């Protein structure tokens, strides 16, 4: 299996970076090939703009999704985007390691999605959800946060954590066809002992070794909707 | 009233930018003062990093939230962040105008939140939700998307749009104390007639003129939770 880790943390010595290393080492020990996109180390540009298309005439009106399709056909995507797309194409499993910033991914990782998940390849027309461009590949979130476990859930102060993840897990990953594996979540990280942090890394290792036994998250099947995307009755 | 518009679109001639202009003109005509942060025009840096703190020793371990608090006290926040914070402080209402990218905000706007909503001012300790740092201020999303209205909702293919917005509306805006006004949403924008787009701008103008009559969204009150943030029974 080819694994791509997309990592986003500004501190190399952080616990989240240790999670990234654990993911990498665990899969390598299992005999898989691992590639890493360390977005901070790469100084990855997260801002979608006309500069993403080599041949784009800057005086023209920018329709970003349309230019993605044009640039894909003519091979004129910005090289940093094209390189990330090739990594995703090679991958059977994409794992995102990051600290939860404002109940979502850090901007540098949001911009990786904005720029890499191009129209015409990842999605387009009726190619989404179980017909999305990334069908056959898996994806999984692996993140740390400051809040405690009990602060999330149906009657908890912040409500279910799934609601906050839906723009990534459903609106992005499942939308383009990835099978989404339940996330690995490290709670309360800044406030716990080093021993507890070590336990989390051990749990993560076991989680990854057991990945094939986890049921993927459920998302809509296009077959249950008509041509206009109304539910079939 | 002082209004701050935070705008994020790579194309100045876009419909979303026309929505920004409508917001600006409508509030000015109502006699309010309007400030605009046009993030693309400002070339705003969305990537949270050690560079955000003028006096930070790069060999030290970076705890981003801790450094935000330190830099706030010692007045050593990066000037671009400090300038945005002053704009938010002056504002009674903050309106975000953007195209929905992957069911969320574009990375340049996510990074504005990541870097500007600093610990020690926007939140910290027990200062969140109805005790958040931005209590007394209002915020509202105003965005465009490609999908149709009927594709969102309880039994629709994408489910309720509110789920995708929760990391911004609840996890970010309400968390820091903003009263969140229901969003203004422009559906299916790339595929509709110019006349329909003009109608949306007219509707937006009326929406803004009627803002005081809209009920804000509901979020938790800390008084209903105990010291450990468990619900009081």
XYZ file of C-alpha atoms in Angstrom:
466
model
C 0.000 0.000 0.000
C 1.149 3.560 -0.728
C 0.438 5.987 2.090
C 0.551 9.759 1.778
C 0.779 11.783 4.992
C -0.212 15.427 4.665
C 1.154 17.126 7.761
C 0.525 20.666 9.016
C 2.171 21.895 12.232
C 4.454 24.926 12.684
C 6.574 23.231 15.390
C 8.747 20.238 14.481
C 8.969 19.114 18.129
C 5.196 19.169 18.677
C 3.101 16.213 19.767
C 1.214 16.427 16.486
C 4.511 16.046 14.631
C 5.222 13.023 16.856
C 1.877 11.610 15.704
C 3.010 12.139 12.118
C 6.237 10.253 12.844
C 4.286 7.426 14.508
C 2.031 7.150 11.446
C 5.056 7.067 9.151
C 6.984 4.491 11.192
C 3.987 2.237 11.805
C 3.173 1.971 8.105
C 6.820 1.478 7.164
C 7.079 -1.335 9.709
C 3.994 -2.903 8.151
C 5.833 -2.915 4.829
C 3.984 -0.047 3.187
C 5.519 2.826 1.237
C 5.084 6.221 2.891
C 5.357 9.659 1.352
C 5.071 12.835 3.453
C 3.961 16.312 2.460
C 5.087 18.415 5.417
C 3.308 21.623 4.452
C 5.147 23.959 6.842
C 8.515 22.515 5.874
C 7.579 22.859 2.175
C 6.450 26.432 2.807
C 3.322 25.398 0.925
C 1.302 28.283 -0.519
C -2.343 27.841 0.556
C -3.858 30.747 -1.380
C -5.854 29.819 -4.499
C -5.237 32.445 -7.187
C -4.653 33.069 -10.897
C -0.970 32.247 -10.287
C -1.998 28.586 -10.011
C -2.309 28.433 -13.819
C 0.914 28.948 -15.779
C -0.710 30.108 -19.016
C -3.518 32.156 -17.519
C -3.855 35.675 -18.938
C -4.196 37.862 -15.831
C -6.424 40.359 -17.639
C -9.058 37.630 -18.137
C -11.907 36.945 -15.725
C -10.796 34.219 -13.286
C -13.205 31.290 -12.945
C -11.052 29.143 -10.665
C -12.730 25.759 -11.269
C -12.816 26.319 -15.037
C -9.106 27.187 -15.099
C -8.375 24.046 -13.090
C -9.984 21.980 -15.855
C -8.160 23.931 -18.585
C -4.799 23.659 -16.845
C -5.281 19.936 -16.213
C -5.862 19.338 -19.939
C -2.960 21.503 -21.102
C -0.608 20.442 -18.314
C -0.199 24.009 -17.104
C -1.008 23.688 -13.436
C 1.460 25.371 -11.101
C 4.235 22.788 -10.410
C 3.582 22.752 -6.636
C -0.046 21.724 -7.265
C 0.877 19.187 -9.967
C 3.397 17.553 -7.590
C 0.786 17.146 -4.847
C -1.736 15.709 -7.307
C 0.818 13.078 -8.377
C 1.327 12.117 -4.721
C -2.421 11.693 -4.234
C -2.666 9.645 -7.434
C 0.057 7.301 -6.158
C -1.588 6.928 -2.732
C -4.005 4.222 -1.620
C -4.471 5.989 1.718
C -4.098 9.672 2.569
C -3.691 10.576 6.261
C -3.912 14.155 7.470
C -2.026 14.983 10.681
C -2.704 18.418 12.168
C -3.707 20.339 15.285
C -7.372 21.321 15.270
C -7.449 25.105 14.708
C -10.852 26.647 15.322
C -12.555 23.234 15.078
C -11.083 22.702 11.605
C -7.792 22.317 9.766
C -5.081 25.014 9.864
C -5.226 27.405 6.878
C -2.136 25.876 5.269
C -3.978 22.532 5.076
C -7.284 24.095 3.988
C -5.364 25.683 1.126
C -3.857 22.332 0.184
C -7.426 21.095 -0.360
C -8.522 24.317 -2.106
C -5.663 24.093 -4.616
C -5.039 20.331 -5.020
C -8.598 18.926 -5.231
C -9.009 20.173 -8.783
C -12.155 20.153 -10.856
C -12.001 17.666 -13.738
C -10.013 15.111 -11.745
C -11.242 15.012 -8.152
C -14.823 15.901 -9.072
C -16.928 17.392 -11.851
C -20.397 16.891 -13.316
C -21.899 13.788 -11.692
C -18.554 12.612 -10.336
C -18.924 13.017 -6.594
C -19.511 10.939 -3.455
C -19.470 7.259 -4.532
C -18.732 8.399 -8.091
C -16.011 10.870 -7.129
C -12.611 10.932 -8.770
C -10.815 9.394 -5.783
C -12.921 6.208 -5.663
C -10.856 3.274 -4.444
C -8.701 5.406 -2.156
C -9.024 5.877 1.583
C -8.525 8.960 3.730
C -8.341 9.584 7.467
C -7.938 12.510 9.845
C -5.485 12.272 12.748
C -5.496 15.363 14.944
C -4.852 16.849 18.355
C -6.881 19.417 20.254
C -6.935 21.217 23.585
C -10.510 20.382 24.595
C -11.474 17.387 26.683
C -13.299 14.352 25.382
C -16.409 15.014 27.526
C -16.834 18.522 26.076
C -17.941 16.948 22.792
C -21.028 14.793 22.248
C -24.781 15.082 21.950
C -25.519 16.957 25.215
C -22.057 18.389 25.742
C -21.079 22.020 25.612
C -19.632 21.890 22.108
C -21.977 19.237 20.675
C -20.771 16.295 18.547
C -17.285 16.750 17.107
C -18.548 15.215 13.854
C -20.463 18.424 13.033
C -17.217 20.406 12.973
C -15.471 17.781 10.856
C -18.222 17.549 8.254
C -16.781 20.184 5.922
C -13.579 18.124 5.715
C -14.867 14.560 6.048
C -18.090 14.899 4.071
C -17.838 18.136 2.083
C -14.260 17.484 0.918
C -12.988 13.892 1.341
C -16.201 11.892 0.841
C -17.362 14.339 -1.827
C -14.388 13.501 -4.063
C -14.855 9.775 -3.491
C -12.475 8.862 -0.692
C -13.610 6.139 1.664
C -13.310 7.987 4.986
C -11.923 6.011 7.919
C -13.057 7.185 11.398
C -10.650 9.851 12.700
C -8.020 9.340 15.377
C -8.440 12.133 17.915
C -5.950 13.114 20.647
C -7.822 15.213 23.242
C -6.524 17.727 25.783
C -2.940 17.344 24.544
C -1.378 20.573 25.918
C -2.545 19.771 29.451
C -1.704 16.091 29.948
C 1.432 14.316 31.186
C 4.177 13.073 28.913
C 3.193 9.567 29.954
C -0.381 10.119 28.770
C 0.953 11.498 25.505
C 3.079 8.395 25.073
C -0.045 6.294 25.657
C -1.796 8.168 22.872
C 1.043 7.362 20.457
C 0.800 3.695 21.445
C -2.968 3.806 20.872
C -2.387 5.438 17.503
C 0.012 2.678 16.485
C -2.570 0.033 17.415
C -5.316 1.995 15.646
C -3.310 1.999 12.428
C -2.442 -1.701 12.679
C -6.161 -2.399 12.957
C -7.297 -0.056 10.187
C -8.747 -2.797 7.959
C -11.222 -3.759 10.686
C -12.709 -0.272 11.031
C -15.976 0.459 9.247
C -15.714 3.541 7.046
C -18.056 6.464 7.665
C -21.367 6.437 5.780
C -22.136 8.968 3.058
C -24.815 9.307 0.365
C -24.924 7.083 -2.709
C -25.857 8.895 -5.895
C -28.069 5.958 -6.885
C -30.554 7.092 -4.221
C -31.046 10.469 -5.926
C -32.573 11.382 -9.274
C -31.074 13.427 -12.121
C -31.776 16.696 -10.314
C -30.328 15.298 -7.086
C -33.706 15.018 -5.412
C -34.071 11.901 -3.228
C -35.777 9.013 -5.011
C -38.932 8.022 -3.168
C -22.543 51.428 13.925
C -19.070 50.418 12.734
C -19.085 47.588 10.221
C -16.033 45.540 9.250
C -16.240 43.543 6.018
C -13.687 40.745 5.705
C -13.642 39.814 2.033
C -11.928 36.888 0.331
C -12.205 36.395 -3.431
C -9.364 36.176 -5.989
C -11.371 37.917 -8.737
C -12.320 41.595 -8.331
C -15.105 41.311 -10.927
C -16.743 38.286 -9.273
C -20.312 38.137 -8.045
C -19.012 37.602 -4.518
C -17.079 40.857 -4.810
C -20.315 42.500 -6.017
C -21.947 41.171 -2.817
C -19.129 42.802 -0.849
C -19.780 46.102 -2.623
C -23.525 45.807 -1.954
C -22.844 45.221 1.760
C -20.537 48.227 1.865
C -22.895 50.570 -0.004
C -26.008 49.464 1.890
C -24.451 50.159 5.278
C -22.977 53.461 4.130
C -26.401 54.537 2.870
C -27.825 53.620 6.282
C -25.328 56.042 7.836
C -22.921 53.474 9.234
C -19.126 53.523 9.002
C -17.666 50.687 6.939
C -14.139 49.334 6.921
C -13.037 46.597 4.486
C -10.280 44.017 4.806
C -9.950 42.710 1.259
C -7.654 39.790 2.013
C -6.580 39.064 -1.584
C -5.908 42.730 -2.263
C -3.919 42.956 0.998
C -2.002 39.821 0.055
C -2.868 38.657 3.576
C -0.634 35.886 4.931
C -2.887 33.090 6.254
C -0.182 30.833 7.709
C 0.146 30.829 11.520
C 3.821 30.565 12.437
C 6.570 31.780 14.789
C 6.939 34.824 12.517
C 3.690 36.133 14.004
C 5.585 37.157 17.151
C 8.224 39.852 16.705
C 10.337 38.953 19.752
C 10.015 35.190 19.541
C 13.299 33.297 19.729
C 13.071 30.807 16.851
C 15.128 28.216 18.718
C 12.420 28.010 21.411
C 9.524 25.555 21.356
C 6.533 27.237 19.709
C 3.292 27.070 21.684
C 1.198 29.241 19.381
C -1.616 30.164 21.826
C 0.887 30.937 24.605
C 2.896 33.194 22.322
C -0.305 34.981 21.306
C -0.890 35.855 24.973
C 2.752 36.902 25.479
C 2.795 39.031 22.344
C -0.507 40.685 23.264
C 0.915 41.756 26.642
C 4.228 42.983 25.252
C 2.733 44.528 22.125
C 4.883 42.353 19.864
C 2.286 40.814 17.585
C 3.138 40.955 13.888
C 1.815 44.333 12.620
C -0.547 42.717 10.085
C -2.278 40.803 12.895
C -2.333 43.820 15.238
C -3.961 45.936 12.510
C -6.745 43.384 11.969
C -7.366 43.113 15.707
C -7.807 46.895 15.919
C -10.365 46.722 13.105
C -12.326 44.023 14.943
C -12.165 46.030 18.184
C -13.641 49.055 16.403
C -16.415 47.010 14.778
C -19.932 46.448 16.088
C -20.646 44.043 13.242
C -18.224 41.876 11.233
C -19.455 40.524 7.891
C -17.530 37.881 5.998
C -18.022 37.814 2.208
C -16.533 34.829 0.386
C -17.192 32.002 -2.049
C -17.790 28.671 -0.300
C -14.674 26.558 -0.982
C -15.072 22.914 -0.022
C -18.117 23.732 2.154
C -16.044 26.201 4.182
C -14.123 29.461 3.883
C -11.169 29.865 1.470
C -7.786 29.247 3.126
C -6.910 32.960 3.113
C -9.961 33.609 5.312
C -9.392 30.562 7.519
C -5.915 31.919 8.168
C -7.343 35.319 9.079
C -9.256 33.554 11.870
C -6.275 31.364 12.839
C -4.006 34.406 13.255
C -6.368 37.216 14.363
C -8.583 35.440 16.953
C -5.818 35.480 19.538
C -5.826 33.785 22.905
C -6.023 36.249 25.802
C -8.324 38.624 23.939
C -10.838 36.678 21.872
C -10.972 33.750 24.315
C -9.067 32.162 27.174
C -9.882 30.319 30.389
C -13.643 30.509 30.921
C -14.061 33.277 28.384
C -15.970 31.627 25.571
C -19.496 31.461 24.103
C -21.624 33.975 26.038
C -18.533 34.961 28.029
C -16.244 35.233 25.002
C -14.039 38.230 24.358
C -16.212 39.565 21.523
C -19.422 39.838 23.578
C -21.559 42.747 22.379
C -20.438 42.402 18.758
C -22.297 40.739 15.905
C -21.001 38.636 13.034
C -22.545 37.271 9.860
C -21.535 35.114 6.898
C -22.448 36.199 3.369
C -21.372 33.698 0.728
C -21.919 32.251 -2.721
C -21.794 28.645 -3.836
C -22.336 26.525 -6.932
C -24.806 24.029 -5.465
C -28.566 24.445 -5.636
C -30.760 25.278 -2.678
C -32.586 21.913 -2.799
C -29.317 19.956 -2.520
C -29.064 21.049 1.125
C -31.479 20.200 3.911
C -32.473 17.301 6.144
C -33.144 14.652 3.465
C -31.127 16.232 0.687
C -27.979 14.851 -0.853
C -25.608 17.084 1.079
C -27.641 17.336 4.295
C -28.216 20.610 6.166
C -25.813 23.398 5.197
C -25.594 24.360 8.886
C -23.428 21.285 9.606
C -20.741 22.546 7.242
C -20.902 26.055 8.702
C -20.609 24.936 12.328
C -16.820 25.171 12.517
C -17.081 28.843 11.524
C -20.401 29.878 13.068
C -20.217 27.880 16.287
C -16.592 26.771 16.699
C -15.142 30.173 15.791
C -17.600 33.112 15.862
C -19.976 32.058 18.646
C -17.080 30.557 20.611
C -15.391 33.965 20.932
C -18.661 35.634 21.902
C -20.043 37.092 18.679
C -23.807 37.135 18.319
C -24.164 35.249 15.028
C -26.773 36.553 12.593
C -28.230 33.950 10.178
C -26.107 33.786 7.019
C -27.020 35.234 3.650
C -26.504 32.496 1.059
C -26.390 32.935 -2.724
C -26.951 29.516 -4.341
C -26.003 28.232 -7.796
C -24.297 31.507 -8.715
C -22.096 30.336 -11.629
C -25.089 28.859 -13.471
C -27.805 31.500 -13.191
C -28.705 34.509 -15.353
C -27.377 37.993 -14.749
C -30.927 39.000 -13.926
C -31.138 36.379 -11.200
C -27.802 37.555 -9.841
C -29.132 41.104 -9.753
C -32.148 39.836 -7.808
C -29.815 38.269 -5.254
C -28.056 41.601 -4.730
C -31.435 43.290 -4.238
C -32.402 40.586 -1.731
C -29.084 41.085 0.047
C -29.715 44.812 0.349
C -33.151 44.154 1.870
C -31.689 41.487 4.173
C -29.167 43.973 5.547
C -31.758 46.721 5.983
C -33.802 44.272 8.059
C -30.902 42.896 10.138
C -32.238 44.096 13.490
C -35.358 41.989 13.047
C -33.495 38.717 12.543
C -33.130 36.385 15.515
C -29.509 35.439 16.135
C -28.511 31.769 16.065
C -28.675 29.880 19.370
C -25.552 28.646 21.126
C -24.750 27.289 24.597
C -24.743 29.458 27.721
C -21.951 28.663 30.146
C -24.412 29.052 33.047
C -25.946 25.711 32.034
C -22.652 23.883 32.588
C -20.651 23.209 35.740
C -16.978 24.009 36.456
C -15.819 20.990 34.480
C -18.126 21.910 31.604
C -20.504 19.039 32.279
C -24.180 19.945 31.745
C -25.953 20.912 34.968
C -28.863 18.583 35.608
